[in-house]
Amino acid sequence: MNRRLVLPLVVFLAGALALAAAAILTFSPGRQGGGSGVASVGGPFTLTTQEGKPLSDTDLKGSPFLVFFGFTHCPDICPTKLFEISEALRAAGDGAKAKGLKALFITVDPERDTPEAMKSYLGSFDPRIVGLSGDRPAIDAVIKAYRAYAKKVPLKDGDYTMDHTALVYLMGKDGNFVGAFNIEQPPAQAAAEWLRHS
């Protein structure tokens, strides 16, 4: 191999390994703080549901739940993910464990996504999907706690869209992060995996 190519290749591989290690540390179900029990992803929050009622992380303990960040003006990713989550919930059935399942759709665009807008938008999906909104500081705090990403992207017509994390998070019944959830698998398989954490 040409010696001039060796150094750039080594630098590239070292960078790729560092990126992979960072991803594993971020999205592994491990703990921070030397076994203090604090989840590395997620944390306390209180937001407002599409019904205008407060919902906190402690209200969800006892059943595993999914978390997905998005917004109601999202052209394709959000409705697709919400449809897939609805299909998994439908496949889970209506048994005692399945009734406790919930999925949180947390807006990254609280300026437009009022509880009323969220209620109208989520009317087409499974009622166990809970839309959550709040003021910008509260939303930013949840985005940070879940190590998610969201950024306003201006459009040519003066409007804007949102670039955001499309990951679906699986949180255990204790409220701690389990891992990234593959919602694109067949609905029955997704439901079985979700219920396995009940």
mmCIF file of N, CA, C and O in Angstrom, residues 45-57 59-60 102 104-106 113-116 118-119 122 129-135 139:
data_model
loop_
_atom_site.group_PDB
_atom_site.id
_atom_site.type_symbol
_atom_site.label_atom_id
_atom_site.label_comp_id
_atom_site.label_asym_id
_atom_site.label_seq_id
_atom_site.Cartn_x
_atom_site.Cartn_y
_atom_site.Cartn_z
ATOM 1 N N PHE A 45 -39.481 14.382 33.622
ATOM 2 C CA PHE A 45 -40.128 15.433 32.828
ATOM 3 C C PHE A 45 -41.587 15.551 33.249
ATOM 4 O O PHE A 45 -42.163 14.613 33.797
ATOM 5 N N THR A 46 -42.143 16.694 33.005
ATOM 6 C CA THR A 46 -43.586 16.897 33.108
ATOM 7 C C THR A 46 -43.992 17.735 31.911
ATOM 8 O O THR A 46 -43.535 18.868 31.744
ATOM 9 N N LEU A 47 -44.825 17.164 31.045
ATOM 10 C CA LEU A 47 -45.296 17.846 29.848
ATOM 11 C C LEU A 47 -46.816 17.792 29.803
ATOM 12 O O LEU A 47 -47.457 17.253 30.707
ATOM 13 N N THR A 48 -47.404 18.356 28.749
ATOM 14 C CA THR A 48 -48.863 18.437 28.636
ATOM 15 C C THR A 48 -49.348 17.524 27.526
ATOM 16 O O THR A 48 -48.838 17.565 26.405
ATOM 17 N N THR A 49 -50.354 16.693 27.840
ATOM 18 C CA THR A 49 -50.900 15.763 26.843
ATOM 19 C C THR A 49 -51.804 16.495 25.865
ATOM 20 O O THR A 49 -52.156 17.663 26.063
ATOM 21 N N GLN A 50 -52.218 15.778 24.810
ATOM 22 C CA GLN A 50 -53.135 16.355 23.835
ATOM 23 C C GLN A 50 -54.507 16.653 24.444
ATOM 24 O O GLN A 50 -55.314 17.354 23.853
ATOM 25 N N GLU A 51 -54.758 16.125 25.643
ATOM 26 C CA GLU A 51 -56.004 16.428 26.357
ATOM 27 C C GLU A 51 -55.838 17.631 27.282
ATOM 28 O O GLU A 51 -56.763 18.006 28.004
ATOM 29 N N GLY A 52 -54.639 18.215 27.302
ATOM 30 C CA GLY A 52 -54.383 19.382 28.145
ATOM 31 C C GLY A 52 -54.063 19.038 29.583
ATOM 32 O O GLY A 52 -54.075 19.903 30.451
ATOM 33 N N LYS A 53 -53.747 17.760 29.849
ATOM 34 C CA LYS A 53 -53.446 17.320 31.217
ATOM 35 C C LYS A 53 -51.953 17.103 31.393
ATOM 36 O O LYS A 53 -51.257 16.696 30.456
ATOM 37 N N PRO A 54 -51.426 17.338 32.592
ATOM 38 C CA PRO A 54 -50.000 17.097 32.822
ATOM 39 C C PRO A 54 -49.702 15.597 32.853
ATOM 40 O O PRO A 54 -50.514 14.799 33.320
ATOM 41 N N LEU A 55 -48.541 15.237 32.335
ATOM 42 C CA LEU A 55 -48.072 13.847 32.389
ATOM 43 C C LEU A 55 -46.591 13.892 32.724
ATOM 44 O O LEU A 55 -45.825 14.623 32.095
ATOM 45 N N SER A 56 -46.195 13.106 33.724
ATOM 46 C CA SER A 56 -44.779 13.062 34.104
ATOM 47 C C SER A 56 -44.232 11.666 33.887
ATOM 48 O O SER A 56 -44.991 10.704 33.694
ATOM 49 N N ASP A 57 -42.924 11.547 33.928
ATOM 50 C CA ASP A 57 -42.276 10.246 33.756
ATOM 51 C C ASP A 57 -42.720 9.263 34.829
ATOM 52 O O ASP A 57 -42.842 8.062 34.563
ATOM 53 N N ASP A 59 -45.636 8.935 36.082
ATOM 54 C CA ASP A 59 -46.964 8.402 35.746
ATOM 55 C C ASP A 59 -46.873 7.168 34.852
ATOM 56 O O ASP A 59 -47.836 6.408 34.737
ATOM 57 N N LEU A 60 -45.729 6.973 34.204
ATOM 58 C CA LEU A 60 -45.584 5.896 33.224
ATOM 59 C C LEU A 60 -44.965 4.639 33.811
ATOM 60 O O LEU A 60 -44.950 3.600 33.157
ATOM 61 N N LYS A 102 -47.932 2.246 26.358
ATOM 62 C CA LYS A 102 -48.112 3.610 25.863
ATOM 63 C C LYS A 102 -46.911 3.976 24.997
ATOM 64 O O LYS A 102 -45.814 3.475 25.192
ATOM 65 N N LEU A 104 -45.105 7.617 23.580
ATOM 66 C CA LEU A 104 -45.109 9.071 23.690
ATOM 67 C C LEU A 104 -44.617 9.689 22.391
ATOM 68 O O LEU A 104 -43.553 9.329 21.894
ATOM 69 N N PHE A 105 -45.408 10.597 21.861
ATOM 70 C CA PHE A 105 -45.012 11.378 20.686
ATOM 71 C C PHE A 105 -44.721 12.781 21.210
ATOM 72 O O PHE A 105 -45.628 13.555 21.493
ATOM 73 N N ILE A 106 -43.427 13.075 21.401
ATOM 74 C CA ILE A 106 -43.034 14.355 22.005
ATOM 75 C C ILE A 106 -42.673 15.331 20.894
ATOM 76 O O ILE A 106 -41.779 15.059 20.080
ATOM 77 N N ASP A 113 -47.169 23.082 17.768
ATOM 78 C CA ASP A 113 -47.854 21.883 18.251
ATOM 79 C C ASP A 113 -48.456 22.084 19.641
ATOM 80 O O ASP A 113 -47.945 21.589 20.649
ATOM 81 N N THR A 114 -49.554 22.812 19.660
ATOM 82 C CA THR A 114 -50.320 22.983 20.898
ATOM 83 C C THR A 114 -51.022 21.662 21.229
ATOM 84 O O THR A 114 -51.114 20.781 20.361
ATOM 85 N N PRO A 115 -51.536 21.499 22.439
ATOM 86 C CA PRO A 115 -52.300 20.282 22.735
ATOM 87 C C PRO A 115 -53.441 20.058 21.741
ATOM 88 O O PRO A 115 -53.691 18.919 21.325
ATOM 89 N N GLU A 116 -54.103 21.144 21.326
ATOM 90 C CA GLU A 116 -55.216 21.007 20.369
ATOM 91 C C GLU A 116 -54.718 20.475 19.028
ATOM 92 O O GLU A 116 -55.343 19.602 18.418
ATOM 93 N N MET A 118 -52.001 18.720 18.526
ATOM 94 C CA MET A 118 -51.576 17.336 18.729
ATOM 95 C C MET A 118 -52.785 16.390 18.753
ATOM 96 O O MET A 118 -52.750 15.301 18.178
ATOM 97 N N LYS A 119 -53.862 16.819 19.387
ATOM 98 C CA LYS A 119 -55.068 15.985 19.469
ATOM 99 C C LYS A 119 -55.643 15.734 18.080
ATOM 100 O O LYS A 119 -56.017 14.600 17.737
ATOM 101 N N LEU A 122 -53.185 13.347 16.105
ATOM 102 C CA LEU A 122 -53.102 11.967 16.583
ATOM 103 C C LEU A 122 -54.417 11.215 16.488
ATOM 104 O O LEU A 122 -54.473 10.019 16.770
ATOM 105 N N ILE A 129 -51.218 6.193 21.904
ATOM 106 C CA ILE A 129 -50.128 7.119 21.590
ATOM 107 C C ILE A 129 -50.486 8.461 22.215
ATOM 108 O O ILE A 129 -51.525 9.044 21.904
ATOM 109 N N VAL A 130 -49.647 8.926 23.105
ATOM 110 C CA VAL A 130 -49.897 10.163 23.852
ATOM 111 C C VAL A 130 -49.030 11.279 23.277
ATOM 112 O O VAL A 130 -47.801 11.168 23.260
ATOM 113 N N GLY A 131 -49.671 12.332 22.791
ATOM 114 C CA GLY A 131 -48.946 13.490 22.284
ATOM 115 C C GLY A 131 -48.557 14.406 23.436
ATOM 116 O O GLY A 131 -49.388 14.722 24.284
ATOM 117 N N LEU A 132 -47.299 14.813 23.476
ATOM 118 C CA LEU A 132 -46.831 15.670 24.555
ATOM 119 C C LEU A 132 -46.221 16.954 24.014
ATOM 120 O O LEU A 132 -45.427 16.936 23.076
ATOM 121 N N SER A 133 -46.635 18.056 24.622
ATOM 122 C CA SER A 133 -46.119 19.372 24.266
ATOM 123 C C SER A 133 -45.769 20.109 25.554
ATOM 124 O O SER A 133 -45.958 19.594 26.648
ATOM 125 N N GLY A 134 -45.270 21.318 25.401
ATOM 126 C CA GLY A 134 -44.888 22.122 26.558
ATOM 127 C C GLY A 134 -44.234 23.388 26.053
ATOM 128 O O GLY A 134 -44.194 23.634 24.842
ATOM 129 N N ASP A 135 -43.698 24.177 26.957
ATOM 130 C CA ASP A 135 -43.001 25.374 26.487
ATOM 131 C C ASP A 135 -41.618 24.967 25.977
ATOM 132 O O ASP A 135 -41.157 23.845 26.188
ATOM 133 N N ILE A 139 -39.412 21.405 26.533
ATOM 134 C CA ILE A 139 -39.157 20.504 25.403
ATOM 135 C C ILE A 139 -37.658 20.331 25.194
ATOM 136 O O ILE A 139 -37.163 19.216 24.994
#
